[in-house]
CSV table of C-alpha atoms in Angstrom, one decimal:
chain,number,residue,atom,x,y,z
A,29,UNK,CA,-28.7,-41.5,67.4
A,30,UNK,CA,-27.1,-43.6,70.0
A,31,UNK,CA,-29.2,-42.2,73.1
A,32,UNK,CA,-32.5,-43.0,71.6
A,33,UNK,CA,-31.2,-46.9,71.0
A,34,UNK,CA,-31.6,-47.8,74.5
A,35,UNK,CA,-35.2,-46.3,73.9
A,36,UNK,CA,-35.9,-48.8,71.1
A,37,UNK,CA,-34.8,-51.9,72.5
A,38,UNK,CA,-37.0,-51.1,75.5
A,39,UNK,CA,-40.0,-50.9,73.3
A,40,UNK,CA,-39.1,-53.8,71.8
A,41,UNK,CA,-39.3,-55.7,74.4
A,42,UNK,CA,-42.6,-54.7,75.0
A,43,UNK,CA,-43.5,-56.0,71.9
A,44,UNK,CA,-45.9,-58.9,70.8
A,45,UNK,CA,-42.3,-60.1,68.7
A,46,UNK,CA,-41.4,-63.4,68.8
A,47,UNK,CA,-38.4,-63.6,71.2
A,48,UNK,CA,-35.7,-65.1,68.7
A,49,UNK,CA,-36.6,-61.5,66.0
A,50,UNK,CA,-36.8,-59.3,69.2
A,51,UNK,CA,-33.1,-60.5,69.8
A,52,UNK,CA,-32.0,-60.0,66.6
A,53,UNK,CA,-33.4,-57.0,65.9
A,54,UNK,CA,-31.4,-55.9,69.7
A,55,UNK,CA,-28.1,-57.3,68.4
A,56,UNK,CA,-28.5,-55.5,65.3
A,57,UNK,CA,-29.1,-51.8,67.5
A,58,UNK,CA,-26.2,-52.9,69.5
A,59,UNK,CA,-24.0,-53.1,66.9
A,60,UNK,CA,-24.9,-49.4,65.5
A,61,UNK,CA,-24.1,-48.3,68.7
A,62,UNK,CA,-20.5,-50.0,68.7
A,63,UNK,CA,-20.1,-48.8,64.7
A,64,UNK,CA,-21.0,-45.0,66.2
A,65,UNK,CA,-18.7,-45.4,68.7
A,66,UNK,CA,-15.7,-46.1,66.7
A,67,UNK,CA,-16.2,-43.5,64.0
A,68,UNK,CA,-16.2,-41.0,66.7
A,69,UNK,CA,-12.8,-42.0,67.9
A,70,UNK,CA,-11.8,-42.7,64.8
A,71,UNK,CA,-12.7,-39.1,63.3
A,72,UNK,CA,-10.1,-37.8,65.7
A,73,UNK,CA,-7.1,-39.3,65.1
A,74,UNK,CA,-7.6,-40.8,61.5
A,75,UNK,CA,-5.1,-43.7,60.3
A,76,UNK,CA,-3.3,-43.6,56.7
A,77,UNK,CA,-1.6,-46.3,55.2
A,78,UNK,CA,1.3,-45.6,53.3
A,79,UNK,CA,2.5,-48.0,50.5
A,80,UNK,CA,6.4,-47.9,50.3
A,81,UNK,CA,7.6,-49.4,46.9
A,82,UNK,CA,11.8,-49.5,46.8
A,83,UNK,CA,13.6,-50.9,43.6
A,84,UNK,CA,16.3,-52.5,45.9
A,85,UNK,CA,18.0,-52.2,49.2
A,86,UNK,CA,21.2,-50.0,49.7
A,87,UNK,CA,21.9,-47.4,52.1
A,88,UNK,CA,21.4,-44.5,49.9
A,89,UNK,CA,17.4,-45.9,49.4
A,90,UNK,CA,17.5,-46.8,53.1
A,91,UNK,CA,18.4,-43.6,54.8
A,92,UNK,CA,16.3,-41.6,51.9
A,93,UNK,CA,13.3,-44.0,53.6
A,94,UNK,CA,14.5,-43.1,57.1
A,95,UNK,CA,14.4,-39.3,56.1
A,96,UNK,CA,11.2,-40.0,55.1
A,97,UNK,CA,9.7,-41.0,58.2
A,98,UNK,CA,11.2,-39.4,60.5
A,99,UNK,CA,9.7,-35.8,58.4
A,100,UNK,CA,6.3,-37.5,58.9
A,101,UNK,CA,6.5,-38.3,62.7
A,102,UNK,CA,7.6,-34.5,63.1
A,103,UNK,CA,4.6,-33.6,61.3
A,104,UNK,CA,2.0,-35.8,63.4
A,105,UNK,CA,2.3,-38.5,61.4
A,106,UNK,CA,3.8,-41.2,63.7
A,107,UNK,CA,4.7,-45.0,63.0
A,108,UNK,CA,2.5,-47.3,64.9
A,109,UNK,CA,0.2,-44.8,66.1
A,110,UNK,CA,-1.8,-43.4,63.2
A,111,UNK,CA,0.1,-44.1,60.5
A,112,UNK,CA,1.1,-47.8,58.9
A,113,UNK,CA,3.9,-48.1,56.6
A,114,UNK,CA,3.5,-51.5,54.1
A,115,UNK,CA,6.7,-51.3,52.7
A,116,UNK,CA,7.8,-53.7,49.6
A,117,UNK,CA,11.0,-54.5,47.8
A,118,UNK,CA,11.2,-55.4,44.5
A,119,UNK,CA,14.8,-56.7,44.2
A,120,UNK,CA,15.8,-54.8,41.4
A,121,UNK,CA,12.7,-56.3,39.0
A,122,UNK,CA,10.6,-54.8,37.3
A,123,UNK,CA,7.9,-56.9,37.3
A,124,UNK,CA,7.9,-57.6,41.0
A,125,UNK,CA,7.5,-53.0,40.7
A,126,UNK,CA,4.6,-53.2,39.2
A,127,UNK,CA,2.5,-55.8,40.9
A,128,UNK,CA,3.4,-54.3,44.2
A,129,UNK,CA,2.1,-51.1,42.9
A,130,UNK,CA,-1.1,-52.6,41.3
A,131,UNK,CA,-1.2,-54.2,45.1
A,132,UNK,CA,-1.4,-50.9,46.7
A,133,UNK,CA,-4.2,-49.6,44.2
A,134,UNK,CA,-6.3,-53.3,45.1
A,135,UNK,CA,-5.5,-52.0,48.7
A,136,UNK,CA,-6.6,-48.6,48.3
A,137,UNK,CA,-3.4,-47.3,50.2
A,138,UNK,CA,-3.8,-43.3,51.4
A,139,UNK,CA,-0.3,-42.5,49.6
A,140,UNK,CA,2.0,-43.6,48.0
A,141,UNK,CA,6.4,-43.7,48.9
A,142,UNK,CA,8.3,-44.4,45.0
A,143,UNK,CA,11.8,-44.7,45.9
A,144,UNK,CA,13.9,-44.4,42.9
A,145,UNK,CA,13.1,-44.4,39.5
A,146,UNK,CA,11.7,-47.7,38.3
A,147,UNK,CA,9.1,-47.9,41.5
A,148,UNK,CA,7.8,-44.6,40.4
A,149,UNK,CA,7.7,-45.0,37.0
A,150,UNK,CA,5.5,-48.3,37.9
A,151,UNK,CA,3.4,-46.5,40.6
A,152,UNK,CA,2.4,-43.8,38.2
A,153,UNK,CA,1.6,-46.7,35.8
A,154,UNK,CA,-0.6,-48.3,38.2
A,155,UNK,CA,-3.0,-45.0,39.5
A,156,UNK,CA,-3.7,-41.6,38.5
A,157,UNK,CA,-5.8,-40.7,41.8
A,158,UNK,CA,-3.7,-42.0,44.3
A,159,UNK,CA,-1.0,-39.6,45.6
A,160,UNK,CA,2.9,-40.4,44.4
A,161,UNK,CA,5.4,-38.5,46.4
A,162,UNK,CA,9.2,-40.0,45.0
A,163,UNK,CA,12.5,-39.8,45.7
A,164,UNK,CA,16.1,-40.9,44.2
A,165,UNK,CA,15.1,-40.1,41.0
A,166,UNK,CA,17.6,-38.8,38.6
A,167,UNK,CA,15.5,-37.4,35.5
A,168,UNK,CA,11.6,-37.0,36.7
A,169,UNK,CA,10.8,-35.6,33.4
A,170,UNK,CA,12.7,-38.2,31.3
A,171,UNK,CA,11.1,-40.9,33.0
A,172,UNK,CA,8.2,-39.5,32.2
A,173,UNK,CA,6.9,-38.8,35.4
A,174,UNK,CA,6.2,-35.2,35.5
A,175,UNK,CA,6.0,-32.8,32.9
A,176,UNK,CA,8.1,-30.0,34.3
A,177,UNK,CA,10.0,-29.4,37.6
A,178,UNK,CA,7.2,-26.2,38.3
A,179,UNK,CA,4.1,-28.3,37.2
A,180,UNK,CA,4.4,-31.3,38.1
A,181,UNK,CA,1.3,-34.1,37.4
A,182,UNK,CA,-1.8,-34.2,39.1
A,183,UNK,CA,-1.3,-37.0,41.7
A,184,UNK,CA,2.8,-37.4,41.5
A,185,UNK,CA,5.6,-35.0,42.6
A,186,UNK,CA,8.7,-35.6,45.1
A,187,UNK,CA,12.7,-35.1,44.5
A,188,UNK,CA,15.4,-35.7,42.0
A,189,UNK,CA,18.1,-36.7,43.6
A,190,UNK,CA,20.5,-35.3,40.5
A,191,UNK,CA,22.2,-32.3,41.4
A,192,UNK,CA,23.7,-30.4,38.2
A,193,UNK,CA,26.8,-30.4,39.1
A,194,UNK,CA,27.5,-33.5,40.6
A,195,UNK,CA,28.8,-35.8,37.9
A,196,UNK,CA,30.7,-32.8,35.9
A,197,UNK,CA,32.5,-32.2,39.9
A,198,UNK,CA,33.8,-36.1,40.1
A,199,UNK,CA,34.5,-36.8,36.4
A,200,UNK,CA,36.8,-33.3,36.1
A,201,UNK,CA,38.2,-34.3,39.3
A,202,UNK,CA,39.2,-38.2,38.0
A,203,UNK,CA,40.6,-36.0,34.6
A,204,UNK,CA,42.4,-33.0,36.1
A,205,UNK,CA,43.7,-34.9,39.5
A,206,UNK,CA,44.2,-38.5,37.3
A,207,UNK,CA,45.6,-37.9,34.3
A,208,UNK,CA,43.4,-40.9,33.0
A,209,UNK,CA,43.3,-42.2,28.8
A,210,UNK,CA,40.1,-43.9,29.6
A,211,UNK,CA,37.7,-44.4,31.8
A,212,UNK,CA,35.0,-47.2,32.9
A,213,UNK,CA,31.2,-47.1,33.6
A,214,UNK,CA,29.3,-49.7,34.8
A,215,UNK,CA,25.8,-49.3,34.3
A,216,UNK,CA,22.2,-51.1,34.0
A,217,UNK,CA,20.9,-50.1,30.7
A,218,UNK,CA,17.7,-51.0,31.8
A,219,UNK,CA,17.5,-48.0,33.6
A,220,UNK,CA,16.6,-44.7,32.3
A,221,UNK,CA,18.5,-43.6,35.3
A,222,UNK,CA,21.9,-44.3,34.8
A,223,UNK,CA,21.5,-43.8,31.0
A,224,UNK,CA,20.7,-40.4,32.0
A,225,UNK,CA,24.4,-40.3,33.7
A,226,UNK,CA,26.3,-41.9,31.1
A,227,UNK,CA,25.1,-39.1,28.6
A,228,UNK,CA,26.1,-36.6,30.9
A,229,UNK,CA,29.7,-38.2,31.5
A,230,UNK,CA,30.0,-38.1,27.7
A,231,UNK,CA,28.8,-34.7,27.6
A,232,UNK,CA,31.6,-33.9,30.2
A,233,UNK,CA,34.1,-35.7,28.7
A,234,UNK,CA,33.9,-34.6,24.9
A,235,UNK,CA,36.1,-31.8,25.2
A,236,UNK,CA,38.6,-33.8,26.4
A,237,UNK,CA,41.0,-36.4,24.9
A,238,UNK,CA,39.7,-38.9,28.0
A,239,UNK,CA,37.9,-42.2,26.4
A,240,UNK,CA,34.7,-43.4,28.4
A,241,UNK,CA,34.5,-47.4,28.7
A,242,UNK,CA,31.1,-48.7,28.9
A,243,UNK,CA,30.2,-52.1,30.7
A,244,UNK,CA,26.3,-52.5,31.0
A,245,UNK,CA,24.5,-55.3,33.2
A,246,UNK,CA,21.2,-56.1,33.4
A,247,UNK,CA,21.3,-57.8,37.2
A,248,UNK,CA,23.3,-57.1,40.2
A,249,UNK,CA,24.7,-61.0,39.8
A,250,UNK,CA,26.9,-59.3,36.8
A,251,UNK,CA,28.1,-56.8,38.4
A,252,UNK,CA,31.5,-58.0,39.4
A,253,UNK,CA,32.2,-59.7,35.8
A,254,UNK,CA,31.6,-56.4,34.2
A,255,UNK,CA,34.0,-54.7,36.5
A,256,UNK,CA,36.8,-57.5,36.0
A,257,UNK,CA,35.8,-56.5,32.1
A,258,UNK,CA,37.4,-53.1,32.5
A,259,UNK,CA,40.4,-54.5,34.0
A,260,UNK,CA,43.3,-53.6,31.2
A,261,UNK,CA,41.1,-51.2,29.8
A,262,UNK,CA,40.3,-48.6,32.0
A,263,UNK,CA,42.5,-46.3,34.4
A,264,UNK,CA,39.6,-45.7,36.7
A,265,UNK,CA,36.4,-46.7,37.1
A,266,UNK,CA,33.3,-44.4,37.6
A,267,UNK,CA,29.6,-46.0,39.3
A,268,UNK,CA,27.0,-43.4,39.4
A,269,UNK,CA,23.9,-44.0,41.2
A,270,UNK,CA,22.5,-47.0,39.5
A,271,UNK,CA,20.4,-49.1,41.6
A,272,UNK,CA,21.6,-52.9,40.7
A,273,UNK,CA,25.5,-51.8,40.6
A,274,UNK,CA,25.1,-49.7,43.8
A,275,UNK,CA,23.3,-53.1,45.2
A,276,UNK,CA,26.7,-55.1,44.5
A,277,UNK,CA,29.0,-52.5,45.3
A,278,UNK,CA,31.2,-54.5,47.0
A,279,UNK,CA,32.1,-56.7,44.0
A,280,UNK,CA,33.2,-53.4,42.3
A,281,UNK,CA,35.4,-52.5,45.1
A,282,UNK,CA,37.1,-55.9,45.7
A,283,UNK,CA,38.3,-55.6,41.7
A,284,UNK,CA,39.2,-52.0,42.3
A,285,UNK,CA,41.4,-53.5,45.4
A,286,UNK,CA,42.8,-56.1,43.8
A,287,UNK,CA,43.9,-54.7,40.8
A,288,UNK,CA,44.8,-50.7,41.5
A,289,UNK,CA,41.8,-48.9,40.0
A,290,UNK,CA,40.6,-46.1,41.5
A,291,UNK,CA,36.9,-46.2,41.8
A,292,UNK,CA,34.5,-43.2,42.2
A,293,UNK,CA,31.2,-42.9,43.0
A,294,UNK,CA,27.6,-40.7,42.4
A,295,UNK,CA,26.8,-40.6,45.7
A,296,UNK,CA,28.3,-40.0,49.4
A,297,UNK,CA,27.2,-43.3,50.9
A,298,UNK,CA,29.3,-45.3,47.9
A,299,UNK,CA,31.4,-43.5,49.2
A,300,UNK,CA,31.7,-44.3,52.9
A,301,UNK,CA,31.3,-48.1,51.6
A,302,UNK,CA,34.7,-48.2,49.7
A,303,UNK,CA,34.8,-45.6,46.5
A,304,UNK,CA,37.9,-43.2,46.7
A,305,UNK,CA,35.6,-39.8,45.9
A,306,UNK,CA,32.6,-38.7,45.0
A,307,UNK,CA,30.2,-35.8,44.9
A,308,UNK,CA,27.2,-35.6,46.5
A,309,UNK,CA,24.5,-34.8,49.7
A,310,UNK,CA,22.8,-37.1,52.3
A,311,UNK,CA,20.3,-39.1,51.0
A,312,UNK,CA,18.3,-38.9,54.3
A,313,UNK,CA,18.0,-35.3,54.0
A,314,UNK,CA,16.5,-36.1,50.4
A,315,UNK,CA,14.1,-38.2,52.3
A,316,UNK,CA,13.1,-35.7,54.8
A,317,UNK,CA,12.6,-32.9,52.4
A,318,UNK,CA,10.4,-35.8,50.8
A,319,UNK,CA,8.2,-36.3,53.7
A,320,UNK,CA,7.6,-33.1,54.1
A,321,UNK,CA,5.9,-32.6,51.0
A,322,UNK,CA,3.9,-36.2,52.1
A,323,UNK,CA,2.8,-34.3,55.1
A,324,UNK,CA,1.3,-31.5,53.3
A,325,UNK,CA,-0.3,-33.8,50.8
A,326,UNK,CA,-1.7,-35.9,53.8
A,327,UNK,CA,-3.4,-32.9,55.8
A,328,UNK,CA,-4.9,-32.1,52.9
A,329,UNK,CA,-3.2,-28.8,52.5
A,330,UNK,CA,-2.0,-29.3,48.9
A,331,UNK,CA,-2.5,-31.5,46.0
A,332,UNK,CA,0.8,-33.1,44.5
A,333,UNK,CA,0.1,-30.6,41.3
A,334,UNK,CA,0.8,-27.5,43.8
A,335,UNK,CA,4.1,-29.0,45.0
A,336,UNK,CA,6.5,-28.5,42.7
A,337,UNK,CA,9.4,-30.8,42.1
A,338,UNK,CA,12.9,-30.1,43.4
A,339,UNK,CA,16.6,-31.7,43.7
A,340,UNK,CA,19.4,-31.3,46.9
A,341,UNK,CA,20.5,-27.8,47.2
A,342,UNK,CA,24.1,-28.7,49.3
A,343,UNK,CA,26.7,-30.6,47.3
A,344,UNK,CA,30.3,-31.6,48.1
A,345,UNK,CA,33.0,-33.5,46.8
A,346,UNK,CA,34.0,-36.1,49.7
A,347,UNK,CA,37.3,-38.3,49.4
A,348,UNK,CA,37.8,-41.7,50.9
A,349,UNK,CA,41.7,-41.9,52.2
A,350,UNK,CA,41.3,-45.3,53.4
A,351,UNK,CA,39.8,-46.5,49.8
A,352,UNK,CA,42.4,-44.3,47.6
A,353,UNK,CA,45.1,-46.4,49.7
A,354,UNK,CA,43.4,-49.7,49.3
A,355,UNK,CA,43.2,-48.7,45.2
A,356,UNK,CA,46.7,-47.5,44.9
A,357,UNK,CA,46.2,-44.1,44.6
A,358,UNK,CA,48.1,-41.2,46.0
A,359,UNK,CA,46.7,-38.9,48.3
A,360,UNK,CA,47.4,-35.0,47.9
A,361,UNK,CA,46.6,-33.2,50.9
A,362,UNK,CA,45.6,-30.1,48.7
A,363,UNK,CA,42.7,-31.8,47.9
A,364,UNK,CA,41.5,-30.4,51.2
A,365,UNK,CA,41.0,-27.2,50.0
A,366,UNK,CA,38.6,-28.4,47.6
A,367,UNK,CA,37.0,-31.6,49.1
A,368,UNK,CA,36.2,-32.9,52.4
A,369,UNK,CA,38.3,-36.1,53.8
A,370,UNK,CA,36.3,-39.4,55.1
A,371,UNK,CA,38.5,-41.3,57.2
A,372,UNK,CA,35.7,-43.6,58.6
A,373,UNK,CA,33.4,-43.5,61.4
């Protein structure tokens, strides 16, 4: 088509056309050419656009978004080049979740990020054609997301970032190593999440003569009263991976500090911020294992439906000696033989 243009316009010209038409009519062919053009480049090294929609920012999310990336630009799929990430917080509400996803359907985004379990949950709610690839969720099927690990639904899929044996690990540690009468939670109950983990702490603890203490929030701006609430009432203090708590964390540990309660964590990077233990994996390798799926989703090699769901295969329990100082507790070296030591970076 573009080598006979040249063709018309001179025919044109030697046309009985008024001159004003025969311009338009060149400006017009012109502009085909130009259209040609760019599709032809463009067919070569197609552009996607992928919507990132994150409940709240703290560095488990973070590096689980870094993974993320950085599995895409090993795959072709390079920032800046031919791929555009529009990524969106929602500051831990709901609300602000789902208009960002309904955004990315008006804006006919090529796939979409969910990390954690309220941004999927409002993704999903937004488009069933769009691709959903998620990460840090805890329950995929009890957020109704997917119907089973193997068969997952027909645009979503991703990783849990629940390992089975991660809470039972820290909460027997806190009750053998401990000695504790009760124990505090601090949880959003807004969050099918962390309700998730507080059954499972009661499931652990129920064979035991150990009490679990439950202070729920709603926002990250009550985090620290409910942790000053389990002053008095709690010999230890257990977070697990809750988006608004873990988004405060800090306010947790300065009580912890201040008053002598140990506090553990669900995750590793909790953790390295100021928790005396916890069990867990790196959330960025969560994230690459995450883009990887992307990638195959992307090329057009499989459909979310083919790629089933899965969770992090390397766990470890991961004690803080700095923190256990800084909360009064004791360290026992033969803890090494079961856990790894953090001393800072």
């Amino acid at each position: 088509m573009p080598e006979s243009v040249p063709v018309m316009i001179k025919n044109l010209r030697g046309t009985k056309m008024k001159k004003g038409l025969v311009g338009v009519v060149i400006l017009l062919l012109a502009s085909m050419v130009l259209l040609v053009g760019c599709n032809s480049d463009a067919s070569g090294d197609e552009k996607v656009t992928i919507g990132v929609t994150q409940i709240v920012e703290h560095p488990s999310l973070d590096a689980a978004f870094e993974g993320f990336k950085e599995a895409l630009a090993e795959n072709g799929y390079v920032e800046g080049e031919n791929v555009t990430y529009d990524v969106q917080i929602a500051q831990g509400d709901m609300n602000n979740a789902q208009s960002i996803a309904n955004n990315f359907v008006g804006d006919k985004v090529d796939l979409i990020f969910a990390n954690a379990t309220p941004s999927a949950q409002s993704a999903l709610n937004a488009t069933k054609d769009i691709p959903i690839i998620f990460t840090s969720v805890t329950d995929p099927i009890g957020a109704n997301l997917v119907a089973s690990f193997d068969e997952p639904g027909e645009n979503i899929t991703g990783t849990s970032d629940t390992h089975p044996d991660a809470i039972p690990q820290t909460i027997n540690f806190i009750v053998d190593e401990l000695k504790p009468k009760k124990i505090g939670v601090i949880y959003n109950s807004g969050e099918q999440n962390s309700t998730v983990q507080v059954d499972v702490i009661k499931d652990v603890l129920k064979d035991t003569d150990v009490e679990l203490v439950e202070a729920s929030i709603s926002t990250s701006a009550e985090v620290k009263q409910a942790a000053e609430s389990l002053v008095g009432r709690a010999d230890a203090i257990y977070i697990p991976t809750d988006n608004t708590v873990v988004s405060a964390l800090e306010s947790v540990i300065d009580v912890a500090q201040k008053e002598d309660i140990p506090m553990f964590a669900g995750e590793l990077d909790s953790v390295k911020a100021g928790a005396v233990a916890g069990s867990g994996f790196s959330y960025k390798d969560l994230g690459y294992e995450t883009g990887e799926m992307a990638a195959q989703v992307l090329d057009g090699d499989k459909k979310p439906s083919d790629i089933p769901v899965s969770y992090p295969k390397k766990l470890k329990l991961v004690i803080n000696k700095e923190a256990a100082e800084a909360q009064g507790l004791e360290i026992k070296e033969e803890w090494g033989e079961t856990a790894e030591f953090y001393e800072g970076e």
